[in-house]
Every structure is written in structure tokens, then in C-alpha cells.
Amino acid sequence: EVQLVESGGGLVQPGGSLRLSCAASGFTFISHWMSWVRQAPGKGLEWVANINQDGSEKYYVDSVKGRFTISRDNAKNSLYLQMNSLRAEDTAVYYCATVRTVTPSAWFDPWGQGTLVTVSS
Amino acid sequence: QSVLTQPPSASVTPGQRVTISCSGSRSNFGRNPVNWYQQIPGTAPKLLIYSNNERPSGVPDRFSGSKSGTSASLAISGLQSEDEADYYCAAWDDSLNGPVFGGGTKLTVL
């Protein structure tokens, strides 16, 4: 079964740090770009970051550039998101997702169940 | 403010057909296909339509997608109570090297 399982969410104070993890199974992790997508409470979906298969290419939404770092460990079939200098507006459920592509199309499938990050004092 | 524009809500009665629209710009819709995701409240999003009109395995043929120029639409026929969910359109944006999403349409089955 193809599965993504996130962990590492929790309550953190503004300015603090948190590291999210996503464990992948049931597919060839090393063959795919991976992404993080977040959803603030009661709001829509927002793409956060992408990473290519070997980790040499990384892209971020402007609002997290310089604060968040996406990485992966292909030996462990795992994706990470290091979040520093957290702000209240980073409060959201964070989903990891597998990027599927057939040029020029790209879509997310599957998604993990999400992990909640709350930034509050 | 979302990059792609969707109506915030729609409501239909069981058995009816609904169409949800999504509009974008040339930087995202210009050459890139549209995807649709379904999110049942309290759960993770799920891929519904990819590459404008392709259905993943397991998605009923009641769901269909189309795209023309900078507009796209999701049609759901024979609506059932289980279709009550939020629906998001998305397309890759070449300037971001990532996707942009619509704001979502909350579908209520009366």
C-alpha cells in the first residue's frame, strides 16, 4: 500500500523551530519529487516547498524562503521540513505529498494524513 | 487571495449535476494541465482529476474535468451525499516551480 505518514507537529512559540518528518512506503521514493503543502485552519491549500529526487533542486513559496528547509534521506525513504523563525501565520496542518508527472502535467498523489503545527505563545 | 479563482460554495440536491469552475492565468494555465482534489472535512486531500480530464483508479466516472484556455471545470453528475466535500483546482506555475491552488469550493448536498 502506498503510504505517507507525517510526524513532528506540535505547539511552538513564535520564533521557535520545528522539524517535520514524512515516512514513505509502498512506492519507489527515490524516483519522485516530493512536496510539502499546508492548510491553515479553515483555509485553503498552499504549496510550501518541493525537492527533486536527489535533493539538488529545492523550491519554496516566497513566504517561507530563508526560514524553511526541505530535505530528504532516500536511504530512509523520508522527507523532512525544518522550520525556523516560526510565525503565527505558519499555523497549519502540514501535508507531505508525492509529485507525479507526465510532462507537462504534475500532480500530488498520494498525500499524507497531515501533522498540525501551532505557533502561539 | 488564491492565484486560481473558484466559487466559494455550491449546493445541489442528490442526483443532480454540478459544475465547479476554476480560472487562472497564462503563467499557470497557459501550458500546464489542471488537477482537482477532493477534501472531505477532517481528512487529507485526495486526487480526483489529473491532466485536465484523467481519473485515477477508483474515482467514479461521475466525476469529469475539462479545460479551455485559462478556464477549467469539474463536473459531478448523479450527486450523492458522500460527495459533500471541498474541491480544489490546481495547476503547476512555471514561475514558482510549484503548484498554485484555487481557494476551494465547498459543495453541499442538500
Tab-separated table of C-alpha atoms in Angstrom:
chain	number	residue	atom	x	y	z
A	1	GLU	CA	0.000	0.000	0.000
A	2	VAL	CA	1.310	3.429	-0.946
A	3	GLN	CA	1.536	5.479	2.217
A	4	LEU	CA	2.928	8.738	3.585
A	5	VAL	CA	2.988	9.310	7.339
A	6	GLU	CA	3.910	12.707	8.773
A	7	SER	CA	5.128	13.389	12.285
A	8	GLY	CA	6.773	16.133	14.294
A	9	GLY	CA	3.986	18.675	14.573
A	10	GLY	CA	3.092	20.395	17.813
A	11	LEU	CA	2.864	23.657	19.700
A	12	VAL	CA	5.797	26.037	19.365
A	13	GLN	CA	6.344	29.626	20.396
A	14	PRO	CA	6.813	32.406	17.825
A	15	GLY	CA	10.443	32.485	16.735
A	16	GLY	CA	10.889	28.815	17.553
A	17	SER	CA	11.802	25.850	15.396
A	18	LEU	CA	10.256	22.531	14.483
A	19	ARG	CA	11.255	19.660	12.224
A	20	LEU	CA	8.593	17.702	10.385
A	21	SER	CA	9.190	14.214	9.024
A	22	CYS	CA	7.340	12.173	6.428
A	23	ALA	CA	7.903	8.431	6.128
A	24	ALA	CA	7.137	6.954	2.716
A	25	SER	CA	6.337	3.348	1.898
A	26	GLY	CA	4.824	1.258	-0.871
A	27	PHE	CA	6.474	3.056	-3.795
A	28	THR	CA	9.917	3.891	-5.152
A	29	PHE	CA	10.602	7.006	-3.100
A	30	ILE	CA	13.850	7.859	-4.862
A	31	SER	CA	12.069	8.166	-8.219
A	32	HIS	CA	9.831	11.077	-7.260
A	33	TRP	CA	9.873	14.751	-6.487
A	34	MET	CA	8.269	15.365	-3.104
A	35	SER	CA	6.412	18.342	-1.687
A	36	TRP	CA	5.038	19.921	1.461
A	37	VAL	CA	1.619	21.573	1.316
A	38	ARG	CA	-0.068	23.331	4.225
A	39	GLN	CA	-3.580	24.302	5.192
A	40	ALA	CA	-4.262	26.979	7.788
A	41	PRO	CA	-7.322	26.397	9.984
A	42	GLY	CA	-10.467	26.923	7.928
A	43	LYS	CA	-8.457	27.972	4.887
A	44	GLY	CA	-7.415	26.508	1.547
A	45	LEU	CA	-4.340	24.631	0.407
A	46	GLU	CA	-0.974	26.330	-0.023
A	47	TRP	CA	2.095	24.743	-1.557
A	48	VAL	CA	5.175	25.232	0.646
A	49	ALA	CA	8.197	23.503	-0.910
A	50	ASN	CA	9.420	20.961	-3.472
A	51	ILE	CA	12.518	18.811	-3.674
A	52	ASN	CA	13.765	16.734	-6.583
A	53	GLN	CA	14.833	13.122	-6.498
A	54	ASP	CA	18.423	13.589	-5.320
A	55	GLY	CA	17.848	16.755	-3.289
A	56	SER	CA	19.821	19.007	-5.629
A	57	GLU	CA	16.817	21.181	-6.543
A	58	LYS	CA	14.604	22.845	-3.961
A	59	TYR	CA	11.879	25.433	-4.411
A	60	TYR	CA	9.873	27.382	-1.853
A	61	VAL	CA	6.882	29.671	-1.673
A	62	ASP	CA	8.089	33.239	-1.027
A	63	SER	CA	6.605	33.413	2.482
A	64	VAL	CA	8.911	30.671	3.820
A	65	LYS	CA	12.124	31.363	1.886
A	66	GLY	CA	15.080	31.712	4.233
A	67	ARG	CA	13.148	30.175	7.145
A	68	PHE	CA	12.160	26.682	5.984
A	69	THR	CA	14.401	23.979	4.517
A	70	ILE	CA	13.143	20.909	2.705
A	71	SER	CA	15.363	17.833	2.613
A	72	ARG	CA	15.182	14.101	2.077
A	73	ASP	CA	17.003	10.903	3.005
A	74	ASN	CA	16.470	8.377	0.236
A	75	ALA	CA	18.112	5.628	2.262
A	76	LYS	CA	15.392	6.050	4.868
A	77	ASN	CA	12.554	6.828	2.423
A	78	SER	CA	11.958	10.013	4.370
A	79	LEU	CA	11.156	13.645	3.664
A	80	TYR	CA	11.764	16.499	6.091
A	81	LEU	CA	10.830	20.112	6.634
A	82	GLN	CA	12.989	22.159	9.002
A	83	MET	CA	11.016	25.203	10.075
A	84	ASN	CA	12.823	28.066	11.799
A	85	SER	CA	11.743	31.543	12.907
A	86	LEU	CA	8.160	30.349	13.066
A	87	ARG	CA	5.351	32.882	12.942
A	88	ALA	CA	1.702	32.739	13.939
A	89	GLU	CA	0.764	32.671	10.257
A	90	ASP	CA	2.656	29.377	9.842
A	91	THR	CA	-0.011	27.680	11.961
A	92	ALA	CA	-1.457	24.970	9.731
A	93	VAL	CA	-1.790	21.302	9.019
A	94	TYR	CA	1.258	20.307	7.006
A	95	TYR	CA	0.883	17.547	4.420
A	96	CYS	CA	3.624	15.769	2.558
A	97	ALA	CA	2.755	14.671	-0.950
A	98	THR	CA	4.299	12.712	-3.784
A	99	VAL	CA	4.657	14.548	-7.072
A	100	ARG	CA	3.564	12.521	-10.083
A	101	THR	CA	4.485	13.817	-13.514
A	102	VAL	CA	3.712	13.286	-17.151
A	103	THR	CA	5.244	16.308	-18.831
A	104	PRO	CA	3.921	18.985	-18.779
A	105	SER	CA	1.493	17.816	-16.121
A	106	ALA	CA	2.322	17.405	-12.423
A	107	TRP	CA	0.007	16.457	-9.590
A	108	PHE	CA	0.067	15.260	-5.978
A	109	ASP	CA	-0.759	11.640	-5.239
A	110	PRO	CA	-0.827	10.380	-2.565
A	111	TRP	CA	-0.987	12.783	0.351
A	112	GLY	CA	-0.128	12.022	3.944
A	113	GLN	CA	-2.659	12.423	6.738
A	114	GLY	CA	-1.076	15.688	7.877
A	115	THR	CA	0.520	16.971	11.055
A	116	LEU	CA	-0.665	20.072	12.902
A	117	VAL	CA	1.761	22.879	13.659
A	118	THR	CA	0.541	25.564	16.055
A	119	VAL	CA	2.627	28.675	16.569
A	120	SER	CA	1.456	30.513	19.652
A	121	SER	CA	2.740	31.956	22.893
B	1	GLN	CA	-6.074	35.617	-2.059
B	2	SER	CA	-5.659	32.450	-4.125
B	3	VAL	CA	-3.989	32.526	-7.525
B	4	LEU	CA	-6.719	30.411	-9.115
B	5	THR	CA	-10.320	31.561	-8.765
B	6	GLN	CA	-13.132	29.235	-7.743
B	7	PRO	CA	-16.646	29.945	-6.461
B	8	PRO	CA	-16.589	29.596	-2.661
B	9	SER	CA	-19.645	27.381	-2.470
B	10	ALA	CA	-22.190	25.354	-4.399
B	11	SER	CA	-25.243	23.416	-3.320
B	12	VAL	CA	-27.224	20.792	-5.168
B	13	THR	CA	-29.772	18.101	-4.420
B	14	PRO	CA	-28.963	14.398	-4.638
B	15	GLY	CA	-28.998	13.015	-8.158
B	16	GLN	CA	-28.405	16.404	-9.763
B	17	ARG	CA	-25.339	17.589	-11.685
B	18	VAL	CA	-23.000	20.375	-10.626
B	19	THR	CA	-20.159	22.168	-12.361
B	20	ILE	CA	-17.383	23.906	-10.446
B	21	SER	CA	-15.323	26.474	-12.331
B	22	CYS	CA	-11.685	27.444	-11.951
B	23	SER	CA	-9.921	30.310	-13.709
B	24	GLY	CA	-6.218	31.067	-13.895
B	25	SER	CA	-3.633	32.941	-15.902
B	26	ARG	CA	-1.184	32.200	-18.670
B	27	SER	CA	1.684	31.532	-16.256
B	28	ASN	CA	-0.173	28.549	-14.783
B	29	PHE	CA	-2.965	27.548	-17.139
B	30	GLY	CA	-1.028	28.650	-20.209
B	31	ARG	CA	0.521	25.278	-20.936
B	32	ASN	CA	0.015	23.324	-17.747
B	33	PRO	CA	-2.889	20.962	-17.199
B	34	VAL	CA	-5.302	21.331	-14.315
B	35	ASN	CA	-5.771	18.906	-11.452
B	36	TRP	CA	-8.627	18.610	-8.995
B	37	TYR	CA	-8.566	17.434	-5.386
B	38	GLN	CA	-11.401	16.411	-3.106
B	39	GLN	CA	-11.153	17.013	0.628
B	40	ILE	CA	-13.785	15.540	2.883
B	41	PRO	CA	-13.909	17.510	6.149
B	42	GLY	CA	-11.330	16.292	8.655
B	43	THR	CA	-9.349	14.295	6.122
B	44	ALA	CA	-6.406	14.835	3.785
B	45	PRO	CA	-6.950	15.947	0.194
B	46	LYS	CA	-7.329	13.218	-2.370
B	47	LEU	CA	-6.542	13.357	-6.085
B	48	LEU	CA	-9.759	13.420	-8.108
B	49	ILE	CA	-8.777	14.504	-11.633
B	50	TYR	CA	-5.315	14.967	-13.157
B	51	SER	CA	-4.085	16.263	-16.508
B	52	ASN	CA	-7.368	18.142	-17.115
B	53	ASN	CA	-9.623	15.113	-17.523
B	54	GLU	CA	-7.957	11.912	-16.314
B	55	ARG	CA	-9.435	9.944	-13.424
B	56	PRO	CA	-7.192	7.942	-11.079
B	57	SER	CA	-8.109	4.360	-10.479
B	58	GLY	CA	-11.056	4.150	-8.111
B	59	VAL	CA	-12.614	7.532	-8.923
B	60	PRO	CA	-16.127	7.033	-10.328
B	61	ASP	CA	-16.891	8.214	-13.859
B	62	ARG	CA	-19.473	10.564	-12.334
B	63	PHE	CA	-16.509	12.920	-11.970
B	64	SER	CA	-15.119	14.605	-15.091
B	65	GLY	CA	-12.844	17.525	-15.839
B	66	SER	CA	-12.219	19.866	-18.735
B	67	LYS	CA	-10.048	22.842	-19.575
B	68	SER	CA	-10.156	25.526	-22.240
B	69	GLY	CA	-7.665	28.354	-22.347
B	70	THR	CA	-7.375	29.858	-18.871
B	71	SER	CA	-10.537	28.239	-17.513
B	72	ALA	CA	-11.280	24.771	-16.258
B	73	SER	CA	-14.245	22.995	-14.761
B	74	LEU	CA	-15.090	19.954	-12.692
B	75	ALA	CA	-18.421	18.273	-13.308
B	76	ILE	CA	-20.064	15.861	-10.926
B	77	SER	CA	-23.180	14.033	-12.045
B	78	GLY	CA	-25.607	11.899	-10.072
B	79	LEU	CA	-24.625	13.666	-6.857
B	80	GLN	CA	-24.542	11.593	-3.694
B	81	SER	CA	-24.331	12.645	-0.066
B	82	GLU	CA	-20.763	11.271	0.091
B	83	ASP	CA	-19.712	13.878	-2.497
B	84	GLU	CA	-20.168	16.636	0.097
B	85	ALA	CA	-16.635	17.999	0.384
B	86	ASP	CA	-14.294	20.828	-0.524
B	87	TYR	CA	-12.967	20.757	-4.077
B	88	TYR	CA	-9.707	22.426	-5.097
B	89	CYS	CA	-8.308	23.055	-8.538
B	90	ALA	CA	-4.545	23.308	-9.003
B	91	ALA	CA	-2.033	23.848	-11.762
B	92	TRP	CA	1.730	23.977	-11.925
B	93	ASP	CA	3.065	27.511	-12.120
B	94	ASP	CA	6.278	27.710	-14.125
B	95	SER	CA	7.356	30.927	-12.405
B	96	LEU	CA	7.146	29.303	-8.957
B	97	ASN	CA	8.386	25.804	-9.823
B	98	GLY	CA	5.455	24.708	-7.757
B	99	PRO	CA	1.673	24.488	-7.949
B	100	VAL	CA	-0.929	27.103	-7.273
B	101	PHE	CA	-4.326	26.233	-5.859
B	102	GLY	CA	-7.769	27.664	-6.098
B	103	GLY	CA	-9.421	28.838	-2.903
B	104	GLY	CA	-11.669	25.797	-2.848
B	105	THR	CA	-15.374	25.253	-3.420
B	106	LYS	CA	-17.463	23.867	-0.595
B	107	LEU	CA	-20.051	21.543	-2.089
B	108	THR	CA	-23.189	20.933	-0.075
B	109	VAL	CA	-25.549	18.134	-0.995
B	110	LEU	CA	-28.959	19.237	0.266
